[in-house]
Amino acid sequence: MPILNILRYPDPRLHKVAKPVTSFDARLKQLIADMAETMYDAPGVGLAASQVDVHEQLVVIDISETNDQLQVFINPEIIWASEEKKVYDEGCLSVPGIYDGVERPAEVKVKALDANGKEFEIHAKDLLAVCIQHEMDHLKGKVFVEYLSPLKRNRIKTKLVKEEREMQRHSGNRK
């Protein structure tokens, strides 16, 4: 199972809207396995297919300390969100090293399909609720920094573009 390449903000591909998954085949199961391995390797607690340049409505999440409780959400849909909001410091594998507070509903109820196409519902709160909402944003072409002020967002973009240039320059020197 290969480790997939995670797109880095401000890559424009992160803004593509994902299409619903319609085929529950071996390719999908392999993608889920590769995404899980990529997420654990990064390390992270969630990864949307959009972040690995596959624009399908697929999210993998594991908020356990032991990395053994993988949850798969295909074509997820929030069917209820609490009026109560909470601010969590969020980070993102596509925005490495950046963490900032984002206000979201404290609890959500989500309807989704599993890897076999079977529908399920889950009531999520705390970190899982944040994670689901964060990853679902990716499927809509939205990155968490878009909740921040334009000034913060531009600083983050400038910092990451500069880091990317540095990495490319250093990898170019090794050839």
PDB file of C-alpha atoms in Angstrom:
ATOM      1  CA  MET A   1       0.000   0.000   0.000  1.00  0.00           C
ATOM      2  CA  PRO A   2       1.630   3.228  -1.091  1.00  0.00           C
ATOM      3  CA  ILE A   3       1.737   6.407   0.918  1.00  0.00           C
ATOM      4  CA  LEU A   4      -0.213   8.937  -1.133  1.00  0.00           C
ATOM      5  CA  ASN A   5       0.931  12.483  -1.843  1.00  0.00           C
ATOM      6  CA  ILE A   6      -1.019  15.000   0.265  1.00  0.00           C
ATOM      7  CA  LEU A   7      -1.795  18.266  -1.528  1.00  0.00           C
ATOM      8  CA  ARG A   8      -0.555  21.345   0.305  1.00  0.00           C
ATOM      9  CA  TYR A   9      -2.473  24.588   0.663  1.00  0.00           C
ATOM     10  CA  PRO A  10      -2.757  26.800  -1.443  1.00  0.00           C
ATOM     11  CA  ASP A  11      -2.835  24.117  -4.184  1.00  0.00           C
ATOM     12  CA  PRO A  12      -5.921  24.954  -6.307  1.00  0.00           C
ATOM     13  CA  ARG A  13      -6.881  21.249  -6.496  1.00  0.00           C
ATOM     14  CA  LEU A  14      -7.896  21.518  -2.821  1.00  0.00           C
ATOM     15  CA  HIS A  15     -10.810  23.691  -3.982  1.00  0.00           C
ATOM     16  CA  LYS A  16     -12.355  21.082  -6.306  1.00  0.00           C
ATOM     17  CA  VAL A  17     -15.747  19.832  -5.193  1.00  0.00           C
ATOM     18  CA  ALA A  18     -15.832  16.045  -4.746  1.00  0.00           C
ATOM     19  CA  LYS A  19     -18.319  13.862  -6.617  1.00  0.00           C
ATOM     20  CA  PRO A  20     -20.399  11.170  -4.890  1.00  0.00           C
ATOM     21  CA  VAL A  21     -18.965   7.652  -4.820  1.00  0.00           C
ATOM     22  CA  THR A  22     -21.095   5.338  -6.966  1.00  0.00           C
ATOM     23  CA  SER A  23     -18.949   2.206  -7.251  1.00  0.00           C
ATOM     24  CA  PHE A  24     -18.061   0.115  -4.201  1.00  0.00           C
ATOM     25  CA  ASP A  25     -15.354  -1.995  -5.785  1.00  0.00           C
ATOM     26  CA  ALA A  26     -11.786  -3.184  -5.191  1.00  0.00           C
ATOM     27  CA  ARG A  27     -10.413   0.195  -6.360  1.00  0.00           C
ATOM     28  CA  LEU A  28     -12.406   1.974  -3.625  1.00  0.00           C
ATOM     29  CA  LYS A  29     -11.264  -0.479  -0.946  1.00  0.00           C
ATOM     30  CA  GLN A  30      -7.639  -0.017  -2.056  1.00  0.00           C
ATOM     31  CA  LEU A  31      -8.056   3.781  -1.942  1.00  0.00           C
ATOM     32  CA  ILE A  32      -9.460   3.536   1.600  1.00  0.00           C
ATOM     33  CA  ALA A  33      -6.493   1.373   2.687  1.00  0.00           C
ATOM     34  CA  ASP A  34      -3.977   3.740   1.038  1.00  0.00           C
ATOM     35  CA  MET A  35      -5.642   6.801   2.576  1.00  0.00           C
ATOM     36  CA  ALA A  36      -5.639   5.205   6.038  1.00  0.00           C
ATOM     37  CA  GLU A  37      -1.960   4.333   5.743  1.00  0.00           C
ATOM     38  CA  THR A  38      -1.186   7.869   4.511  1.00  0.00           C
ATOM     39  CA  MET A  39      -3.152   9.423   7.403  1.00  0.00           C
ATOM     40  CA  TYR A  40      -1.410   7.256  10.032  1.00  0.00           C
ATOM     41  CA  ASP A  41       2.006   7.911   8.466  1.00  0.00           C
ATOM     42  CA  ALA A  42       1.514  11.711   8.365  1.00  0.00           C
ATOM     43  CA  PRO A  43       0.443  11.446  11.314  1.00  0.00           C
ATOM     44  CA  GLY A  44      -3.104  12.774  11.381  1.00  0.00           C
ATOM     45  CA  VAL A  45      -6.594  11.947  12.638  1.00  0.00           C
ATOM     46  CA  GLY A  46      -8.502  12.514   9.406  1.00  0.00           C
ATOM     47  CA  LEU A  47      -8.006  12.615   5.656  1.00  0.00           C
ATOM     48  CA  ALA A  48     -10.388  13.434   2.819  1.00  0.00           C
ATOM     49  CA  ALA A  49      -9.892  11.940  -0.647  1.00  0.00           C
ATOM     50  CA  SER A  50      -9.722  15.509  -2.006  1.00  0.00           C
ATOM     51  CA  GLN A  51      -6.466  15.983  -0.097  1.00  0.00           C
ATOM     52  CA  VAL A  52      -4.839  13.198  -2.102  1.00  0.00           C
ATOM     53  CA  ASP A  53      -6.194  14.565  -5.392  1.00  0.00           C
ATOM     54  CA  VAL A  54      -9.043  12.058  -5.675  1.00  0.00           C
ATOM     55  CA  HIS A  55     -12.190  14.145  -5.892  1.00  0.00           C
ATOM     56  CA  GLU A  56     -14.698  11.658  -4.534  1.00  0.00           C
ATOM     57  CA  GLN A  57     -16.769  11.953  -1.347  1.00  0.00           C
ATOM     58  CA  LEU A  58     -14.631   9.747   0.874  1.00  0.00           C
ATOM     59  CA  VAL A  59     -13.233  10.480   4.328  1.00  0.00           C
ATOM     60  CA  VAL A  60     -11.170   8.344   6.715  1.00  0.00           C
ATOM     61  CA  ILE A  61     -10.933   9.249  10.407  1.00  0.00           C
ATOM     62  CA  ASP A  62      -9.289   7.678  13.443  1.00  0.00           C
ATOM     63  CA  ILE A  63      -9.229   9.765  16.610  1.00  0.00           C
ATOM     64  CA  SER A  64      -8.081   6.872  18.826  1.00  0.00           C
ATOM     65  CA  GLU A  65      -4.737   7.033  20.619  1.00  0.00           C
ATOM     66  CA  THR A  66      -3.954   3.534  19.324  1.00  0.00           C
ATOM     67  CA  ASN A  67      -4.711   4.087  15.604  1.00  0.00           C
ATOM     68  CA  ASP A  68      -6.941   1.040  15.483  1.00  0.00           C
ATOM     69  CA  GLN A  69     -10.441   2.512  15.187  1.00  0.00           C
ATOM     70  CA  LEU A  70     -10.605   3.578  11.546  1.00  0.00           C
ATOM     71  CA  GLN A  71     -13.929   5.070  10.513  1.00  0.00           C
ATOM     72  CA  VAL A  72     -14.868   5.426   6.842  1.00  0.00           C
ATOM     73  CA  PHE A  73     -17.468   7.925   5.650  1.00  0.00           C
ATOM     74  CA  ILE A  74     -18.580   7.743   2.020  1.00  0.00           C
ATOM     75  CA  ASN A  75     -20.948  10.378   0.611  1.00  0.00           C
ATOM     76  CA  PRO A  76     -21.335  11.851   4.134  1.00  0.00           C
ATOM     77  CA  GLU A  77     -24.143  14.254   4.881  1.00  0.00           C
ATOM     78  CA  ILE A  78     -24.799  16.234   8.064  1.00  0.00           C
ATOM     79  CA  ILE A  79     -28.470  15.666   8.878  1.00  0.00           C
ATOM     80  CA  TRP A  80     -28.450  17.585  12.172  1.00  0.00           C
ATOM     81  CA  ALA A  81     -26.130  20.077  13.855  1.00  0.00           C
ATOM     82  CA  SER A  82     -26.416  21.457  17.374  1.00  0.00           C
ATOM     83  CA  GLU A  83     -27.103  25.136  17.905  1.00  0.00           C
ATOM     84  CA  GLU A  84     -24.318  25.112  20.482  1.00  0.00           C
ATOM     85  CA  LYS A  85     -20.999  26.029  18.914  1.00  0.00           C
ATOM     86  CA  LYS A  86     -17.476  25.333  20.127  1.00  0.00           C
ATOM     87  CA  VAL A  87     -14.089  26.660  19.074  1.00  0.00           C
ATOM     88  CA  TYR A  88     -11.389  24.041  18.557  1.00  0.00           C
ATOM     89  CA  ASP A  89      -7.790  24.549  17.532  1.00  0.00           C
ATOM     90  CA  GLU A  90      -7.677  22.788  14.177  1.00  0.00           C
ATOM     91  CA  GLY A  91      -4.758  21.650  12.109  1.00  0.00           C
ATOM     92  CA  CYS A  92      -4.669  20.023   8.706  1.00  0.00           C
ATOM     93  CA  LEU A  93      -2.339  17.669   6.844  1.00  0.00           C
ATOM     94  CA  SER A  94      -2.683  19.998   3.827  1.00  0.00           C
ATOM     95  CA  VAL A  95      -1.658  22.995   5.959  1.00  0.00           C
ATOM     96  CA  PRO A  96       1.315  21.538   7.880  1.00  0.00           C
ATOM     97  CA  GLY A  97       2.401  23.188  11.114  1.00  0.00           C
ATOM     98  CA  ILE A  98      -0.540  25.611  11.253  1.00  0.00           C
ATOM     99  CA  TYR A  99      -3.172  25.453  14.010  1.00  0.00           C
ATOM    100  CA  ASP A 100      -5.934  27.950  14.699  1.00  0.00           C
ATOM    101  CA  GLY A 101      -9.333  28.201  16.326  1.00  0.00           C
ATOM    102  CA  VAL A 102     -12.399  27.443  14.211  1.00  0.00           C
ATOM    103  CA  GLU A 103     -15.966  27.686  15.513  1.00  0.00           C
ATOM    104  CA  ARG A 104     -18.257  24.824  14.509  1.00  0.00           C
ATOM    105  CA  PRO A 105     -21.382  23.096  15.849  1.00  0.00           C
ATOM    106  CA  ALA A 106     -20.451  21.161  19.015  1.00  0.00           C
ATOM    107  CA  GLU A 107     -22.395  18.066  17.894  1.00  0.00           C
ATOM    108  CA  VAL A 108     -23.528  16.670  14.549  1.00  0.00           C
ATOM    109  CA  LYS A 109     -25.509  13.727  13.287  1.00  0.00           C
ATOM    110  CA  VAL A 110     -24.094  12.318  10.056  1.00  0.00           C
ATOM    111  CA  LYS A 111     -25.525   9.904   7.534  1.00  0.00           C
ATOM    112  CA  ALA A 112     -22.983   8.123   5.331  1.00  0.00           C
ATOM    113  CA  LEU A 113     -22.133   4.860   3.605  1.00  0.00           C
ATOM    114  CA  ASP A 114     -19.450   2.434   4.715  1.00  0.00           C
ATOM    115  CA  ALA A 115     -16.861   0.745   2.456  1.00  0.00           C
ATOM    116  CA  ASN A 116     -19.477  -1.792   1.326  1.00  0.00           C
ATOM    117  CA  GLY A 117     -22.111   0.820   0.479  1.00  0.00           C
ATOM    118  CA  LYS A 118     -24.177   0.147   3.615  1.00  0.00           C
ATOM    119  CA  GLU A 119     -25.846   3.250   5.082  1.00  0.00           C
ATOM    120  CA  PHE A 120     -25.234   4.208   8.711  1.00  0.00           C
ATOM    121  CA  GLU A 121     -25.790   7.183  11.012  1.00  0.00           C
ATOM    122  CA  ILE A 122     -23.523   8.457  13.746  1.00  0.00           C
ATOM    123  CA  HIS A 123     -24.003  11.096  16.432  1.00  0.00           C
ATOM    124  CA  ALA A 124     -20.659  12.795  16.961  1.00  0.00           C
ATOM    125  CA  LYS A 125     -19.425  15.306  19.506  1.00  0.00           C
ATOM    126  CA  ASP A 126     -16.118  16.768  20.635  1.00  0.00           C
ATOM    127  CA  LEU A 127     -13.088  15.862  18.499  1.00  0.00           C
ATOM    128  CA  LEU A 128     -15.001  13.447  16.265  1.00  0.00           C
ATOM    129  CA  ALA A 129     -17.603  16.125  15.416  1.00  0.00           C
ATOM    130  CA  VAL A 130     -14.844  18.613  14.585  1.00  0.00           C
ATOM    131  CA  CYS A 131     -12.994  16.037  12.507  1.00  0.00           C
ATOM    132  CA  ILE A 132     -16.046  15.042  10.486  1.00  0.00           C
ATOM    133  CA  GLN A 133     -16.966  18.660   9.750  1.00  0.00           C
ATOM    134  CA  HIS A 134     -13.357  19.547   8.880  1.00  0.00           C
ATOM    135  CA  GLU A 135     -12.986  16.622   6.463  1.00  0.00           C
ATOM    136  CA  MET A 136     -16.420  17.210   4.928  1.00  0.00           C
ATOM    137  CA  ASP A 137     -15.331  20.783   4.201  1.00  0.00           C
ATOM    138  CA  HIS A 138     -12.517  19.325   2.063  1.00  0.00           C
ATOM    139  CA  LEU A 139     -15.126  17.464   0.004  1.00  0.00           C
ATOM    140  CA  LYS A 140     -16.771  20.839  -0.680  1.00  0.00           C
ATOM    141  CA  GLY A 141     -13.441  22.360  -1.718  1.00  0.00           C
ATOM    142  CA  LYS A 142     -12.936  24.287   1.517  1.00  0.00           C
ATOM    143  CA  VAL A 143      -9.803  24.342   3.697  1.00  0.00           C
ATOM    144  CA  PHE A 144     -10.043  25.297   7.396  1.00  0.00           C
ATOM    145  CA  VAL A 145      -7.891  28.422   6.939  1.00  0.00           C
ATOM    146  CA  GLU A 146     -10.793  29.899   4.959  1.00  0.00           C
ATOM    147  CA  TYR A 147     -12.590  30.363   8.307  1.00  0.00           C
ATOM    148  CA  LEU A 148      -9.761  32.643   9.434  1.00  0.00           C
ATOM    149  CA  SER A 149      -9.370  36.343   8.743  1.00  0.00           C
ATOM    150  CA  PRO A 150      -7.978  37.313   5.316  1.00  0.00           C
ATOM    151  CA  LEU A 151      -4.833  38.631   7.039  1.00  0.00           C
ATOM    152  CA  LYS A 152      -4.139  35.308   8.811  1.00  0.00           C
ATOM    153  CA  ARG A 153      -4.993  33.340   5.669  1.00  0.00           C
ATOM    154  CA  ASN A 154      -2.562  35.396   3.548  1.00  0.00           C
ATOM    155  CA  ARG A 155       0.218  35.000   6.132  1.00  0.00           C
ATOM    156  CA  ILE A 156      -0.312  31.222   6.135  1.00  0.00           C
ATOM    157  CA  LYS A 157      -0.362  31.097   2.324  1.00  0.00           C
ATOM    158  CA  THR A 158       2.861  33.137   2.094  1.00  0.00           C
ATOM    159  CA  LYS A 159       4.591  30.944   4.706  1.00  0.00           C
ATOM    160  CA  LEU A 160       3.601  27.664   3.002  1.00  0.00           C
ATOM    161  CA  VAL A 161       4.504  28.878  -0.503  1.00  0.00           C
ATOM    162  CA  LYS A 162       7.927  29.932   0.822  1.00  0.00           C
ATOM    163  CA  GLU A 163       8.412  26.532   2.546  1.00  0.00           C
ATOM    164  CA  GLU A 164       7.427  24.744  -0.672  1.00  0.00           C
ATOM    165  CA  ARG A 165       9.998  26.766  -2.644  1.00  0.00           C
ATOM    166  CA  GLU A 166      12.682  25.939  -0.061  1.00  0.00           C
ATOM    167  CA  MET A 167      11.850  22.212  -0.227  1.00  0.00           C
ATOM    168  CA  GLN A 168      11.983  22.236  -4.026  1.00  0.00           C
ATOM    169  CA  ARG A 169      15.271  24.136  -4.027  1.00  0.00           C
ATOM    170  CA  HIS A 170      16.840  21.680  -1.570  1.00  0.00           C
ATOM    171  CA  SER A 171      15.543  18.604  -3.402  1.00  0.00           C
ATOM    172  CA  GLY A 172      16.853  20.111  -6.650  1.00  0.00           C
ATOM    173  CA  ASN A 173      20.347  20.407  -5.133  1.00  0.00           C
ATOM    174  CA  ARG A 174      20.433  16.691  -4.362  1.00  0.00           C
ATOM    175  CA  LYS A 175      20.006  15.545  -7.960  1.00  0.00           C
TER     176      LYS A 175
END
